[in-house]
Coordinates of C-alpha atoms in Angstrom, one line a residue:
M1135 CA -0.2 0.0 0.1
K1136 CA 3.0 2.4 1.0
K1137 CA 4.4 1.9 -2.7
L1138 CA 1.1 2.5 -4.2
C1139 CA 0.6 5.5 -2.4
I1140 CA 4.1 6.9 -3.3
L1141 CA 3.3 6.2 -7.2
F1142 CA 0.0 7.9 -6.9
L1143 CA 1.9 10.9 -5.3
L1144 CA 4.7 11.1 -8.3
S1145 CA 2.0 11.1 -10.7
F1146 CA 0.9 14.6 -9.8
I1147 CA 4.5 16.0 -9.7
P1148 CA 5.0 18.1 -12.9
Y1149 CA 7.1 16.3 -15.4
W1150 CA 9.8 19.1 -15.7
T1151 CA 10.2 18.6 -12.2
S1152 CA 12.0 22.0 -11.1
A1153 CA 9.1 23.8 -9.2
E1154 CA 11.4 24.7 -6.1
L1155 CA 14.6 25.4 -8.2
K1156 CA 14.4 29.0 -8.7
R1157 CA 15.8 30.7 -11.9
V1158 CA 17.8 34.1 -10.9
S1159 CA 20.3 36.0 -12.3
P1160 CA 24.2 34.8 -12.4
E1161 CA 25.3 38.2 -11.2
S1162 CA 23.0 37.9 -7.9
Q1163 CA 24.8 34.9 -7.1
G1164 CA 28.1 36.3 -7.9
V1165 CA 28.8 34.9 -11.3
D1166 CA 29.4 36.9 -14.3
S1167 CA 26.8 36.2 -17.2
K1168 CA 29.5 36.8 -19.8
E1169 CA 31.5 34.2 -18.2
I1170 CA 28.5 31.6 -18.6
L1171 CA 27.8 32.7 -22.1
A1172 CA 31.6 32.1 -23.1
Y1173 CA 31.1 28.5 -21.5
Y1174 CA 28.2 27.8 -23.6
E1175 CA 29.8 29.1 -26.7
A1176 CA 32.8 26.9 -26.1
M1177 CA 30.6 24.1 -25.7
M1178 CA 28.9 24.7 -28.9
N1179 CA 32.0 25.2 -30.7
L1180 CA 33.6 21.8 -29.7
Q1181 CA 34.8 19.8 -32.7
K1182 CA 34.4 16.3 -30.7
S1183 CA 31.2 17.0 -28.8
E1184 CA 27.5 17.6 -29.3
A1185 CA 26.2 19.3 -26.4
H1186 CA 22.4 18.4 -25.3
Q1187 CA 21.9 20.1 -21.7
I1188 CA 23.5 21.8 -19.3
V1189 CA 21.9 23.2 -15.8
I1190 CA 24.2 25.4 -13.8
L1191 CA 23.3 25.9 -9.9
R1192 CA 24.8 28.3 -7.2
H1193 CA 23.5 28.7 -3.9
G1194 CA 20.5 26.1 -4.8
N1195 CA 19.4 28.6 -7.6
I1196 CA 19.6 28.0 -11.3
I1197 CA 21.9 30.4 -13.0
G1198 CA 22.1 28.8 -16.3
E1199 CA 20.0 26.8 -18.5
F1200 CA 21.3 25.6 -21.8
A1201 CA 19.8 23.1 -24.4
P1202 CA 20.2 23.8 -28.3
Q1203 CA 17.3 22.9 -30.2
P1204 CA 15.9 20.3 -30.4
F1205 CA 16.8 19.2 -27.0
A1206 CA 15.5 20.8 -23.9
V1207 CA 16.6 20.6 -20.1
S1208 CA 13.5 18.8 -19.0
N1209 CA 13.8 16.0 -21.4
Q1210 CA 15.0 12.6 -20.2
H1211 CA 18.5 11.5 -21.7
T1212 CA 20.3 8.4 -20.7
L1213 CA 23.1 8.8 -18.3
Y1214 CA 25.4 5.6 -18.8
S1215 CA 27.8 5.3 -15.9
V1216 CA 26.3 8.6 -14.0
S1217 CA 23.9 5.7 -12.9
K1218 CA 26.7 4.2 -10.7
T1219 CA 26.3 7.3 -8.4
F1220 CA 22.7 6.6 -7.8
V1221 CA 23.5 2.9 -6.8
G1222 CA 26.0 4.3 -4.4
I1223 CA 23.4 6.4 -2.6
A1224 CA 20.8 3.4 -2.6
V1225 CA 23.9 1.3 -0.8
G1226 CA 24.1 4.2 1.9
L1227 CA 20.4 4.0 2.5
A1228 CA 20.7 0.1 3.0
I1229 CA 23.8 0.8 5.3
E1230 CA 21.9 3.6 7.3
D1231 CA 18.7 1.1 7.6
G1232 CA 21.0 -1.5 9.3
K1233 CA 20.4 -3.8 6.2
L1234 CA 23.8 -3.8 4.9
Q1235 CA 27.3 -3.2 6.0
L1236 CA 30.8 -2.4 3.8
E1237 CA 32.5 -5.4 5.2
D1238 CA 29.4 -7.9 4.1
K1239 CA 30.6 -10.7 2.0
V1240 CA 28.9 -10.9 -1.6
I1241 CA 28.5 -14.7 -1.4
R1242 CA 25.8 -14.4 1.5
F1243 CA 23.4 -12.6 -0.9
F1244 CA 23.4 -15.2 -3.6
P1245 CA 24.2 -18.6 -2.3
Q1246 CA 22.2 -20.3 -5.2
L1247 CA 24.1 -18.9 -7.8
L1248 CA 27.8 -19.7 -6.6
P1249 CA 30.0 -21.8 -8.4
D1250 CA 30.5 -25.4 -7.1
S1251 CA 34.1 -24.6 -5.9
V1252 CA 34.4 -21.0 -4.1
S1253 CA 37.6 -19.7 -3.8
E1254 CA 39.1 -18.0 -1.0
N1255 CA 39.4 -14.7 -3.1
L1256 CA 35.5 -15.1 -4.0
K1257 CA 35.0 -15.7 -0.1
A1258 CA 36.6 -12.4 0.7
L1259 CA 34.7 -10.0 -1.9
S1260 CA 33.1 -7.6 -0.1
I1261 CA 30.6 -4.7 -0.6
K1262 CA 33.5 -2.3 -0.1
H1263 CA 35.3 -4.1 -3.1
L1264 CA 32.3 -3.8 -5.2
L1265 CA 32.1 0.2 -4.5
T1266 CA 35.7 0.8 -5.3
M1267 CA 35.9 -1.5 -8.2
S1268 CA 38.2 -3.3 -6.9
S1269 CA 36.6 -7.0 -7.1
G1270 CA 39.8 -8.5 -8.5
I1271 CA 37.5 -9.9 -11.3
R1272 CA 38.6 -8.9 -14.8
P1273 CA 35.9 -6.7 -16.6
D1274 CA 34.2 -8.7 -19.1
W1275 CA 32.0 -5.8 -21.2
V1276 CA 30.3 -8.4 -23.4
M1277 CA 28.9 -10.8 -21.0
R1278 CA 26.1 -8.9 -20.6
N1279 CA 25.1 -9.3 -24.3
N1280 CA 25.3 -13.0 -24.3
H1281 CA 24.0 -14.2 -21.0
N1282 CA 20.7 -14.0 -19.1
D1283 CA 22.1 -15.1 -15.7
W1284 CA 24.6 -12.3 -15.2
I1285 CA 25.5 -12.8 -11.5
R1286 CA 26.0 -16.6 -11.6
Y1287 CA 28.3 -15.8 -14.6
F1288 CA 30.1 -13.2 -13.1
L1289 CA 30.6 -15.2 -9.8
K1290 CA 32.1 -18.0 -11.6
K1291 CA 34.8 -16.0 -13.3
K1292 CA 38.5 -16.0 -12.4
I1293 CA 39.1 -13.7 -9.0
Q1294 CA 42.3 -12.2 -7.8
T1295 CA 42.7 -10.8 -4.2
P1296 CA 39.9 -8.1 -3.5
G1297 CA 40.8 -4.7 -3.1
V1298 CA 44.2 -4.3 -4.3
D1299 CA 43.8 -3.1 -7.9
F1300 CA 41.3 -0.8 -9.2
K1301 CA 39.5 -2.1 -12.4
Y1302 CA 36.5 0.0 -13.8
D1303 CA 33.4 -2.5 -14.3
S1304 CA 29.8 -1.6 -14.7
M1305 CA 29.2 -5.2 -13.4
V1306 CA 30.1 -4.4 -10.0
S1307 CA 27.6 -1.6 -9.7
Y1308 CA 24.8 -4.0 -11.3
L1309 CA 25.8 -6.4 -8.3
L1310 CA 25.5 -3.6 -5.9
S1311 CA 21.9 -3.3 -7.4
A1312 CA 21.0 -6.7 -7.1
I1313 CA 22.3 -6.7 -3.5
V1314 CA 20.3 -3.5 -2.6
Q1315 CA 17.1 -5.3 -4.0
E1316 CA 17.8 -8.5 -1.8
V1317 CA 18.2 -6.7 1.3
T1318 CA 15.6 -4.0 0.9
G1319 CA 12.9 -6.1 -1.2
K1320 CA 13.0 -3.2 -3.5
K1321 CA 14.3 -2.1 -6.8
V1322 CA 17.0 0.3 -6.7
I1323 CA 14.7 2.9 -8.4
D1324 CA 11.6 2.2 -6.1
L1325 CA 14.0 2.9 -3.1
L1326 CA 15.3 6.0 -4.6
N1327 CA 11.5 7.1 -5.6
E1328 CA 10.5 6.5 -2.0
R1329 CA 13.6 8.1 -0.2
I1330 CA 15.1 10.6 -2.8
F1331 CA 13.1 11.2 -5.7
L1332 CA 9.7 12.0 -4.1
P1333 CA 11.3 14.7 -1.6
L1334 CA 13.2 16.2 -4.5
Q1335 CA 10.2 16.1 -6.8
I1336 CA 11.8 14.3 -9.4
A1337 CA 9.2 12.2 -11.3
D1338 CA 11.0 11.6 -14.6
A1339 CA 13.5 8.8 -13.4
E1340 CA 13.2 5.4 -15.5
W1341 CA 15.8 2.7 -15.2
E1342 CA 16.5 -0.1 -17.3
E1343 CA 16.1 -4.0 -16.0
S1344 CA 18.3 -6.8 -16.4
P1345 CA 16.9 -10.4 -17.4
E1346 CA 17.0 -11.4 -13.7
G1347 CA 14.7 -8.7 -12.8
Y1348 CA 17.1 -5.9 -11.1
N1349 CA 17.9 -2.4 -12.2
T1350 CA 20.8 -2.3 -14.3
G1351 CA 23.1 -0.4 -11.9
G1352 CA 25.9 0.5 -13.7
W1353 CA 24.0 2.1 -16.7
G1354 CA 20.6 2.5 -17.8
L1355 CA 19.1 5.3 -15.6
R1356 CA 17.4 8.3 -17.6
L1357 CA 16.7 11.5 -16.1
S1358 CA 16.7 15.3 -17.2
A1359 CA 19.3 17.7 -16.9
L1360 CA 16.8 19.4 -14.3
S1361 CA 16.6 16.4 -12.2
M1362 CA 20.4 15.8 -12.4
A1363 CA 20.9 19.2 -11.0
K1364 CA 18.8 18.2 -8.1
F1365 CA 20.5 15.4 -7.2
G1366 CA 23.8 17.0 -7.3
Q1367 CA 22.5 19.7 -5.1
L1368 CA 21.6 16.9 -2.8
L1369 CA 25.1 15.7 -2.8
L1370 CA 26.2 19.3 -2.3
N1371 CA 24.1 19.9 0.9
Q1372 CA 25.6 16.7 2.3
G1373 CA 22.5 14.7 2.0
K1374 CA 20.3 17.4 3.2
W1375 CA 17.0 18.6 1.3
E1376 CA 14.7 21.5 2.8
G1377 CA 15.9 20.6 6.1
E1378 CA 15.5 16.6 6.0
Q1379 CA 18.6 14.7 6.3
L1380 CA 17.6 12.1 3.5
V1381 CA 21.1 10.4 3.1
S1382 CA 23.8 10.5 5.8
A1383 CA 26.1 13.2 5.7
Q1384 CA 28.6 11.0 6.6
W1385 CA 27.9 8.5 3.8
I1386 CA 28.1 11.4 1.1
K1387 CA 31.7 12.5 2.8
E1388 CA 32.8 8.8 2.4
M1389 CA 31.2 8.3 -1.4
T1390 CA 32.9 11.6 -2.6
K1391 CA 36.4 11.3 -0.9
K1392 CA 39.3 9.1 -2.7
Q1393 CA 38.8 5.6 -1.7
I1394 CA 41.3 4.1 -4.0
E1395 CA 43.9 4.9 -6.6
T1396 CA 43.0 4.1 -10.3
E1397 CA 45.2 3.1 -12.9
Q1398 CA 46.5 6.4 -14.2
K1399 CA 46.9 7.8 -10.5
G1400 CA 43.8 9.3 -10.2
A1401 CA 41.2 9.0 -7.5
Y1402 CA 38.0 7.0 -7.2
G1403 CA 35.4 7.0 -4.3
Y1404 CA 32.1 5.0 -3.7
Q1405 CA 30.7 5.0 -7.3
T1406 CA 31.8 8.5 -7.6
W1407 CA 34.9 10.2 -8.9
P1408 CA 36.9 13.0 -6.6
C1409 CA 38.3 15.7 -9.6
N1410 CA 41.3 17.3 -9.8
Y1411 CA 40.1 20.7 -9.2
P1412 CA 40.1 21.3 -5.6
N1413 CA 37.4 19.7 -3.5
A1414 CA 35.3 19.0 -6.6
Y1415 CA 34.0 15.3 -7.4
R1416 CA 31.5 14.1 -10.1
A1417 CA 29.4 11.3 -11.5
D1418 CA 30.8 10.6 -15.1
G1419 CA 29.2 8.6 -17.7
A1420 CA 30.2 7.7 -21.0
Y1421 CA 29.9 10.3 -24.0
G1422 CA 30.3 13.1 -21.5
Q1423 CA 27.3 12.7 -19.0
Y1424 CA 28.1 14.4 -15.6
I1425 CA 27.0 15.6 -12.5
I1426 CA 29.9 18.0 -11.4
V1427 CA 29.6 19.1 -7.7
A1428 CA 31.9 22.0 -6.5
P1429 CA 31.6 22.5 -2.6
N1430 CA 34.1 25.3 -2.8
E1431 CA 31.9 27.5 -5.0
D1432 CA 28.8 26.2 -4.0
M1433 CA 28.0 25.1 -7.3
V1434 CA 26.3 22.3 -9.5
F1435 CA 26.5 21.4 -13.2
A1436 CA 24.5 18.9 -14.6
I1437 CA 25.6 18.2 -18.3
T1438 CA 24.5 15.7 -21.0
Q1439 CA 26.0 15.6 -24.3
A1440 CA 27.6 13.0 -27.2
N1441 CA 31.2 13.0 -26.8
V1442 CA 33.8 11.2 -28.8
G1443 CA 36.6 12.6 -26.7
N1444 CA 37.7 11.9 -23.1
G1445 CA 35.9 14.6 -21.6
V1446 CA 39.2 16.1 -20.3
Y1447 CA 38.6 19.4 -22.2
E1448 CA 35.1 20.0 -21.3
R1449 CA 35.8 19.6 -17.7
N1450 CA 38.7 22.3 -17.9
L1451 CA 35.8 24.6 -19.4
V1452 CA 33.9 23.9 -16.0
W1453 CA 37.1 24.7 -13.7
N1454 CA 37.8 27.7 -15.8
L1455 CA 34.1 29.2 -15.1
L1456 CA 34.6 28.2 -11.5
K1457 CA 37.7 30.3 -11.2
T1458 CA 35.7 33.5 -12.3
V1459 CA 33.1 32.9 -9.3
T1460 CA 33.0 35.6 -6.6
D1461 CA 31.4 35.9 -3.1
I1462 CA 30.1 39.3 -3.9
P1463 CA 26.8 39.8 -6.0
L1464 CA 27.5 41.6 -9.4
K1465 CA 25.9 44.4 -11.2
E1466 CA 23.4 43.0 -13.5
G1467 CA 23.2 44.5 -17.2
K1468 CA 23.1 43.8 -20.6
A1469 CA 25.2 40.8 -20.2
F1470 CA 22.6 39.0 -18.7
E1471 CA 20.1 40.0 -21.1
D1472 CA 22.4 38.4 -23.7
L1473 CA 22.7 35.2 -21.9
Q1474 CA 18.9 35.1 -21.8
Q1475 CA 18.6 35.8 -25.7
A1476 CA 21.4 33.2 -26.4
E1477 CA 20.0 30.5 -24.3
K1478 CA 16.7 31.0 -26.4
R1479 CA 18.3 30.7 -29.9
Y1480 CA 21.0 27.7 -29.6
M1481 CA 20.6 25.4 -31.9
I1482 CA 22.3 21.8 -33.3
P1483 CA 23.1 23.1 -36.9
T1484 CA 20.3 22.1 -39.4
E1485 CA 21.2 20.8 -42.8
K1486 CA 20.9 23.7 -45.5
C1487 CA 19.0 23.5 -48.8
S1488 CA 20.7 24.8 -51.8
I1489 CA 17.7 23.9 -54.4
P1490 CA 14.1 22.8 -54.1
T1491 CA 13.1 19.3 -53.6
P1492 CA 13.9 17.7 -57.3
V1493 CA 11.0 16.8 -59.3
Y1494 CA 12.4 13.5 -59.8
S1495 CA 14.9 11.6 -57.8
P1496 CA 15.5 7.9 -57.3
L1497 CA 15.6 8.3 -53.7
L1498 CA 12.1 9.5 -53.4
G1499 CA 8.9 7.4 -53.5
K1500 CA 10.7 4.2 -53.3
T1501 CA 11.9 1.7 -50.5
I1502 CA 15.8 1.8 -50.0
Q1503 CA 17.1 -1.3 -48.6
I1504 CA 20.0 -0.7 -46.3
D1505 CA 22.9 -2.9 -45.4
K1506 CA 24.5 -3.3 -41.7
N1507 CA 24.4 0.2 -40.3
P1508 CA 24.5 2.0 -37.1
M1509 CA 21.2 3.0 -37.0
E1510 CA 20.0 -0.5 -36.8
W1511 CA 17.7 0.1 -40.0
K1512 CA 16.4 -2.4 -42.6
S1513 CA 15.1 0.0 -44.8
V1514 CA 13.6 3.6 -45.4
R1515 CA 11.2 5.4 -47.5
L1516 CA 11.4 9.3 -48.2
N1517 CA 8.5 11.1 -49.6
P1518 CA 7.8 15.0 -50.1
D1519 CA 5.4 16.2 -47.4
G1520 CA 4.8 19.9 -48.0
E1521 CA 7.9 21.9 -47.3
G1522 CA 8.8 18.9 -45.2
L1523 CA 10.1 15.5 -45.9
S1524 CA 8.2 12.3 -44.5
I1525 CA 10.7 9.3 -43.5
S1526 CA 9.4 5.7 -42.9
I1527 CA 12.0 3.8 -41.0
T1528 CA 11.8 0.3 -40.5
T1529 CA 14.3 -1.2 -38.0
N1530 CA 16.0 -4.8 -38.1
T1531 CA 13.7 -5.8 -35.7
G1532 CA 10.7 -5.2 -38.2
E1533 CA 9.3 -2.1 -36.4
T1534 CA 8.3 0.6 -38.4
Y1535 CA 8.0 4.5 -37.5
N1536 CA 7.4 7.5 -39.2
V1537 CA 9.6 10.9 -38.8
K1538 CA 9.1 14.3 -40.4
A1539 CA 12.0 16.0 -41.3
G1540 CA 11.9 19.9 -41.4
R1541 CA 13.4 21.9 -44.4
E1542 CA 16.5 23.6 -42.5
H1543 CA 14.6 23.4 -39.4
W1544 CA 14.0 20.6 -36.8
E1545 CA 10.6 18.6 -36.6
S1546 CA 10.0 16.4 -33.7
V1547 CA 7.5 13.2 -33.4
Q1548 CA 7.1 10.9 -30.5
T1549 CA 7.8 7.2 -31.0
S1550 CA 7.3 3.9 -28.9
V1551 CA 10.2 2.4 -31.0
C1552 CA 13.7 2.3 -29.1
P1553 CA 16.5 4.2 -30.6
P1554 CA 19.8 2.4 -31.6
Y1555 CA 21.9 2.0 -28.4
T1556 CA 25.7 1.8 -27.9
I1557 CA 24.9 -0.8 -25.2
K1558 CA 23.7 -4.3 -26.4
A1559 CA 22.9 -6.0 -23.1
V1560 CA 20.3 -8.3 -22.9
N1561 CA 16.9 -7.0 -22.1
R1562 CA 17.9 -3.4 -22.9
F1563 CA 15.2 -0.9 -22.6
K1564 CA 13.1 -3.2 -20.4
G1565 CA 11.8 -0.8 -17.7
L1566 CA 11.7 2.4 -19.9
K1567 CA 8.4 3.4 -20.7
N1568 CA 8.0 7.1 -21.6
G1569 CA 9.0 6.5 -25.3
F1570 CA 11.5 8.5 -27.3
S1571 CA 11.3 11.9 -29.1
V1572 CA 13.1 11.8 -32.8
A1573 CA 14.0 15.2 -34.3
S1574 CA 14.8 15.6 -37.9
C1575 CA 15.8 18.0 -40.7
Y1576 CA 17.0 17.7 -44.4
G1577 CA 18.4 19.7 -47.1
W1578 CA 19.2 19.4 -50.4
E1579 CA 22.8 19.9 -51.3
D1580 CA 22.2 19.3 -55.2
E1581 CA 20.0 17.3 -57.5
N1582 CA 21.9 14.2 -56.4
T1583 CA 22.8 14.6 -53.1
L1584 CA 20.3 14.6 -50.1
N1585 CA 21.4 15.3 -46.4
I1586 CA 19.2 14.1 -43.4
H1587 CA 20.0 14.7 -39.8
I1588 CA 18.3 12.6 -37.2
L1589 CA 18.6 13.2 -33.4
Y1590 CA 16.9 11.0 -30.8
S1591 CA 16.3 14.1 -28.6
N1592 CA 15.5 12.6 -25.1
W1593 CA 18.2 10.0 -25.6
I1594 CA 21.7 10.3 -27.1
S1595 CA 21.8 8.8 -30.6
G1596 CA 22.2 10.9 -33.7
Y1597 CA 22.7 10.5 -37.2
Q1598 CA 23.8 12.3 -40.4
L1599 CA 22.8 10.8 -43.5
K1600 CA 24.5 11.8 -46.9
F1601 CA 22.6 10.0 -49.7
K1602 CA 23.9 10.6 -53.1
T1603 CA 22.5 9.1 -56.5
N1604 CA 24.3 8.5 -59.8
G1605 CA 21.3 7.4 -62.0
D1606 CA 19.6 4.6 -59.8
T1607 CA 22.8 3.9 -58.0
I1608 CA 22.8 5.0 -54.2
S1609 CA 25.6 5.8 -51.7
L1610 CA 25.0 6.5 -48.5
A1611 CA 27.5 7.9 -46.0
V1612 CA 26.5 7.8 -42.0
K1613 CA 28.0 10.0 -39.1
E1614 CA 27.1 9.0 -35.7
N1615 CA 27.2 11.9 -33.2
T1616 CA 29.1 9.3 -30.9
N1617 CA 31.9 8.7 -33.7
K1618 CA 34.1 11.6 -35.4
N1619 CA 34.1 9.7 -38.8
S1620 CA 31.6 8.9 -41.5
I1621 CA 31.2 5.3 -42.7
M1622 CA 29.9 4.2 -46.0
V1623 CA 27.0 1.9 -46.0
K1624 CA 25.4 -0.1 -48.8
A1625 CA 22.2 1.0 -50.0
Y1626 CA 20.0 0.3 -53.0
I1627 CA 16.3 0.4 -54.2
E1628 CA 14.1 -2.6 -53.2
K1629 CA 13.4 -4.5 -56.4
K1630 CA 9.7 -5.5 -57.0

């Protein structure tokens, strides 16, 4: 009954989730709008990154909201390994409730899944070893793609002495998620909904589930940048929200400080990364997803993007902005007005039209078959639709959905068809219910060249397609937003 009441209450929280985060001028919080604008411009002009969302908080107030069209700060976004920090909080709640201890041995939670012979190293494997990525088990990044019984497969792998070497591994975070569910009787997302998300008025959380029925833990959480910022503010507040201690302050302190040295002589905490900027730490996900907390400046950055680099340059942009912050309010002026106007006009560049839609093109009105490709499409059909272009897409799984591309502008539609995903885990997308937004634009470069740009704007996937024709022969170049290079894909007109 309690769970039903919580879900009932969550259904009445506005989807955009930022009711009590007040938007104020950066100057009122000691930050120059010109510095924030410079940061935005730098993010927009990165050669190896497509910025999607940025929310900046100071003293608990929003001083910056950046989301180039077709993205929005209220859109959900897949967080990849940012998910791990949320697992860390769930472990802290279970410890606080007396249901778990750092030194608890992993084998006690899954007696029915243990190998026939249990080694001394496996017997020694503890919760703390999982939290610090020092399990002693060599990471296997494809096992989740090929097996349904992830825990059984993981526990039978060869194990070295736990607690010695840092080896980053999403499966240890998955194991933590499963253990939390075993001791609390609740999936991690349900525990967080009850104890964290409800007080923070976060109602947009979704988390993928494994074939074994646990949240995937090390990846698979979907949240908006606004919700990410709230979670970051909770960390900054040492677990307190509106006067209520939601998570132990001591646990936040332990999570976010150095617990083990990484391979590159860096630091790792409990499912969280201490930064090389004074006193800062972050939740960190693939392709540049971040929650960055800077206690010295009392600031939080929530960032989503599609980054093909290592993120060091983008993080340095944050450090540069932090260095300009003062404790003295600044005078408001034109800079703040310029910032507000810029936030409204930012847009992912659209494809440009050099000519009107050709009267005849072998690309139009016919089914184009596509060989193996990163979009996971089987075929596509293109038809003029007023000033737009109607695109009917059939996936490799046989699902069909329709997209309308705008001529030199973004058009968005909703679909229940899952987007392409870099993670190929068995059961992927299970647990996600809110559907996906697909934004598209197009432009004719010449009568033989059609450019189409498609973005899954509450996800991460994005593709720029260049169709070129020579008579009835078609060539197709595809560039992913998570890959710096285009690839050639074989395409041809379906024969009747």
